[in-house]
Tab-separated table of C-alpha atoms in Angstrom:
chain	number	residue	atom	x	y	z
W	89	GLN	CA	-18.499	-6.379	24.178
W	90	VAL	CA	-18.749	-10.173	23.011
W	91	GLY	CA	-16.633	-10.839	20.641
W	92	ARG	CA	-17.078	-12.492	17.320
W	93	ASN	CA	-17.205	-16.089	18.469
W	94	GLY	CA	-19.331	-15.745	21.325
W	95	SER	CA	-16.525	-15.442	24.062
W	96	ASP	CA	-16.618	-12.390	26.174
W	97	GLU	CA	-13.425	-10.955	25.011
W	98	SER	CA	-13.480	-7.742	23.037
W	99	PRO	CA	-11.565	-7.066	19.324
W	100	VAL	CA	-11.074	-3.897	20.864
W	101	ARG	CA	-8.927	-1.484	22.797
W	102	LEU	CA	-8.026	1.610	23.272
W	103	ASN	CA	-4.870	2.877	24.458
W	104	GLY	CA	-3.637	6.731	24.372
W	105	PHE	CA	-2.376	6.071	20.472
W	106	GLY	CA	-5.707	4.929	19.305
W	107	ILE	CA	-7.466	2.101	18.732
W	108	ARG	CA	-6.648	-1.751	18.355
W	109	CYS	CA	-8.210	-3.975	16.580
W	110	VAL	CA	-7.090	-7.547	18.022
W	111	GLY	CA	-8.533	-10.389	15.534
W	112	SER	CA	-6.098	-12.941	16.781
W	113	PRO	CA	-3.841	-13.746	20.311
W	114	VAL	CA	-0.938	-13.196	17.863
W	115	ALA	CA	-2.402	-11.114	15.386
W	116	GLU	CA	-3.169	-7.331	15.608
W	117	VAL	CA	-3.573	-3.735	13.668
W	118	SER	CA	-2.983	-0.133	15.285
W	119	ILE	CA	-5.221	2.495	13.829
W	120	PRO	CA	-3.096	5.649	14.834
W	121	ILE	CA	-5.054	8.790	15.827
W	122	HIS	CA	-3.210	10.916	13.091
W	123	THR	CA	-3.189	14.450	13.277
W	124	GLU	CA	-2.197	16.823	10.185
W	125	PRO	CA	1.135	16.798	10.065
W	126	CYS	CA	3.170	20.568	8.631
W	127	GLY	CA	5.106	18.820	5.176
W	128	ILE	CA	6.335	16.527	3.608
W	129	ASN	CA	9.056	15.438	6.065
W	130	ASP	CA	6.667	14.924	8.816
W	131	TRP	CA	4.915	12.466	5.832
W	132	ILE	CA	7.873	11.134	5.621
W	133	ASP	CA	8.523	9.791	9.036
W	134	LYS	CA	4.799	9.054	9.906
W	135	ILE	CA	5.084	6.572	7.158
W	136	SER	CA	8.441	5.298	8.179
W	137	ARG	CA	7.175	4.694	11.750
W	138	ALA	CA	3.993	2.760	10.926
W	139	TRP	CA	6.202	0.853	7.637
W	140	LYS	CA	8.250	-0.290	10.802
W	141	GLY	CA	4.885	-1.854	12.506
W	142	GLY	CA	5.458	-5.051	10.071
W	143	PRO	CA	2.755	-6.923	8.137
W	144	GLU	CA	0.192	-6.869	10.713
W	145	ASN	CA	0.183	-2.363	10.254
W	146	THR	CA	-0.881	-2.491	6.776
W	147	LEU	CA	-4.282	-1.327	7.288
W	148	ALA	CA	-3.063	1.359	9.846
W	149	LEU	CA	0.235	2.414	6.986
W	150	ALA	CA	-3.259	2.200	4.528
W	151	ARG	CA	-4.981	4.720	5.991
W	152	LEU	CA	-2.080	6.720	6.228
W	153	LEU	CA	-1.216	6.773	2.927
W	154	HIS	CA	-4.177	7.572	2.160
W	155	GLN	CA	-4.802	10.693	4.242
W	156	ALA	CA	-1.425	11.614	2.746
W	157	ARG	CA	-2.301	11.780	-0.628
W	158	ARG	CA	-5.837	13.576	0.198
W	159	SER	CA	-4.097	16.451	2.003
W	160	MET	CA	-0.910	17.232	-0.525
W	161	LYS	CA	-0.979	19.977	-2.989
W	162	HIS	CA	-0.354	19.686	-6.075
W	163	GLY	CA	3.073	17.578	-6.716
W	164	GLN	CA	4.082	17.222	-3.570
W	165	TRP	CA	2.884	13.604	-3.804
W	166	SER	CA	5.431	13.156	-6.620
W	167	ARG	CA	8.309	15.388	-4.743
W	168	LEU	CA	7.669	12.244	-1.314
W	169	TRP	CA	8.889	9.941	-4.073
W	170	ARG	CA	12.084	11.808	-5.562
W	171	SER	CA	12.780	11.860	-2.020
W	172	GLU	CA	14.250	8.419	-1.929
W	173	ARG	CA	12.842	8.574	2.249
W	174	VAL	CA	9.908	6.474	1.971
W	175	PRO	CA	11.571	3.192	2.404
W	176	PHE	CA	9.168	1.362	-0.134
W	177	SER	CA	7.744	1.852	-4.041
W	178	LYS	CA	5.820	4.714	-5.258
W	179	ARG	CA	3.547	1.747	-7.325
W	180	LYS	CA	3.117	0.066	-3.576
W	181	ALA	CA	2.239	3.299	-1.732
W	182	GLU	CA	-0.730	4.038	-4.752
W	183	MET	CA	-1.906	0.984	-4.273
W	184	LEU	CA	-2.140	0.902	0.014
W	185	VAL	CA	-3.828	4.620	-1.174
W	186	ILE	CA	-7.023	2.406	-2.441
W	187	VAL	CA	-6.856	-0.081	0.904
W	188	GLY	CA	-6.764	3.372	3.258
W	189	GLN	CA	-9.592	4.604	0.624
W	190	ARG	CA	-11.994	1.580	0.437
W	191	LEU	CA	-11.278	0.106	3.493
W	192	GLY	CA	-10.230	2.121	5.925
W	193	GLU	CA	-13.204	3.282	6.943
W	194	ALA	CA	-14.153	-0.378	8.484
W	195	ASN	CA	-15.087	-0.827	12.095
W	196	ALA	CA	-12.547	-2.367	14.238
W	197	ASN	CA	-14.985	-5.626	14.922
W	198	ASN	CA	-14.517	-6.267	10.894
W	199	CYS	CA	-10.844	-4.835	9.975
W	200	ALA	CA	-9.823	-7.565	12.961
W	201	HIS	CA	-11.045	-9.924	10.267
W	202	LEU	CA	-9.037	-8.280	7.238
W	203	PRO	CA	-5.602	-10.061	5.759
W	204	SER	CA	-2.300	-8.361	6.805
W	205	SER	CA	-0.877	-9.139	3.823
W	206	TRP	CA	-1.030	-5.433	1.846
W	207	ARG	CA	-1.499	-7.608	-2.309
W	208	THR	CA	-4.528	-9.185	-0.055
W	209	LEU	CA	-6.015	-6.013	1.068
W	210	TYR	CA	-5.499	-4.842	-2.342
W	211	TYR	CA	-8.140	-6.828	-4.029
W	212	ILE	CA	-10.313	-6.979	-1.145
W	213	ALA	CA	-10.061	-3.113	-1.213
W	214	GLN	CA	-12.065	-3.713	-5.445
W	215	LEU	CA	-14.237	-5.191	-3.718
W	216	GLY	CA	-15.425	-1.756	-1.807
W	217	GLN	CA	-16.411	-1.900	1.925
W	218	GLU	CA	-20.226	-2.721	1.903
W	219	LEU	CA	-19.838	-5.945	0.251
W	220	ALA	CA	-15.799	-6.584	1.523
W	221	GLU	CA	-18.098	-6.626	5.320
W	222	ARG	CA	-21.079	-8.844	3.416
W	223	LEU	CA	-18.638	-11.455	2.933
W	224	ILE	CA	-16.147	-11.035	5.991
W	225	ALA	CA	-19.704	-11.921	7.672
W	226	GLU	CA	-20.094	-14.415	6.091
W	227	GLY	CA	-16.589	-15.940	6.965
W	228	ARG	CA	-15.609	-16.145	2.998
W	229	ILE	CA	-13.005	-12.921	3.811
W	230	HIS	CA	-11.053	-13.441	7.233
W	231	ARG	CA	-7.337	-13.404	8.564
W	232	ARG	CA	-5.666	-15.824	6.860
W	233	LEU	CA	-6.759	-15.248	3.030
W	234	ARG	CA	-4.616	-16.192	1.289
W	235	LEU	CA	-4.299	-14.159	-2.537
W	236	ARG	CA	-5.175	-16.288	-4.578
W	237	GLN	CA	-8.448	-17.097	-2.735
W	238	ALA	CA	-8.981	-12.414	-2.562
W	239	ARG	CA	-8.220	-12.934	-6.247
W	240	GLU	CA	-10.698	-14.976	-6.986
W	241	LEU	CA	-12.819	-12.560	-5.289
W	242	THR	CA	-12.242	-10.205	-7.600
W	243	ALA	CA	-12.787	-12.237	-10.327
W	244	GLU	CA	-16.331	-13.425	-9.043
W	245	PHE	CA	-18.197	-9.898	-7.764
W	246	ARG	CA	-15.728	-7.545	-9.487
W	247	PRO	CA	-14.881	-9.473	-13.164
W	248	GLU	CA	-14.689	-6.091	-14.874
W	249	LEU	CA	-11.916	-5.503	-12.751
W	250	ALA	CA	-9.978	-8.779	-12.745
W	251	ALA	CA	-9.660	-8.759	-16.570
W	252	LYS	CA	-8.894	-5.289	-17.087
W	253	ARG	CA	-5.453	-4.891	-15.422
W	254	PRO	CA	-3.060	-7.739	-14.529
W	255	GLU	CA	-0.247	-7.127	-12.182
W	256	SER	CA	3.067	-5.697	-14.069
W	257	SER	CA	6.148	-8.129	-14.703
W	258	PRO	CA	9.194	-8.312	-13.003
W	259	LEU	CA	10.847	-6.460	-16.205
W	260	LYS	CA	8.640	-3.815	-16.388
W	261	ARG	CA	8.477	-3.278	-11.721
W	262	ARG	CA	12.277	-2.987	-13.038
W	263	LEU	CA	12.807	-0.656	-16.015
W	264	ASP	CA	9.909	0.884	-13.285
W	265	ARG	CA	13.068	1.319	-11.255
W	266	PHE	CA	15.419	2.184	-13.604
W	267	SER	CA	13.735	5.023	-14.805
W	268	LYS	CA	13.185	6.221	-11.286
W	269	PHE	CA	16.997	5.996	-10.689
W	270	VAL	CA	17.679	8.062	-13.989
W	271	LEU	CA	15.106	10.603	-13.709
W	272	THR	CA	16.245	11.086	-9.419
W	273	HIS	CA	19.956	11.756	-10.344
W	274	SER	CA	20.588	12.131	-13.996
W	275	ALA	CA	20.422	16.356	-13.208
W	276	THR	CA	23.854	15.791	-11.079
W	277	TRP	CA	25.735	13.784	-13.820
W	278	SER	CA	28.229	14.962	-15.033
W	279	ARG	CA	29.044	15.304	-19.091
W	280	VAL	CA	31.746	12.127	-18.836
W	281	ASP	CA	28.732	10.094	-16.726
W	282	ARG	CA	26.161	11.088	-19.671
W	283	GLN	CA	28.673	10.130	-21.720
W	284	LEU	CA	29.009	6.203	-20.274
W	285	PHE	CA	25.088	5.788	-20.252
W	286	HIS	CA	24.134	6.965	-23.577
W	287	ALA	CA	27.236	4.510	-24.679
W	288	GLU	CA	25.765	1.831	-22.731
W	289	LEU	CA	22.128	2.514	-23.575
W	290	LYS	CA	24.015	1.816	-27.464
W	291	ARG	CA	25.868	-0.837	-26.263
W	292	LEU	CA	22.679	-2.922	-25.273
W	293	PHE	CA	20.484	-2.290	-28.249
W	294	LYS	CA	22.867	-3.127	-30.952
């Protein structure tokens, strides 16, 4: 198979684990072949292993999260995050689910030209697979695409989305983490712990 640059180096290599989409001599994305896990613990193990693959494994992680979200029964997705065993936030996971849903079916040649940053991929995913593939062919989407450039593409082709939902502020992200902590652990607090919690809140808002 002839590569994009006209060389005879194939952008696709198969191994026992799945398909590896090679975009450059130093950057590649692993796309594993999945089997259906039995329960939440299996999903956690698979997600954790994919996470350890680092930034170059982002698309595979996104595909896995999309598969997990789609196959779980009602309430299981929330239980997954209450376990606190997944090494990243629920908000990041939900953004990656969108990446997996909209870009996960990209063929090997196209995924080789996608950037590895999950935030950049999220904005590309807003364009949809068909438009993203067209922009890859035109050279406007490539492995070195920056987050700012991906946002600009979203603003150009999907202006209604670019204006709809700005990124949350650092304060909101901290409050979200604090709320998650309280909801997860408050059931085990003693009476003294609860009194301390309420007293501290009252002190902060005097």
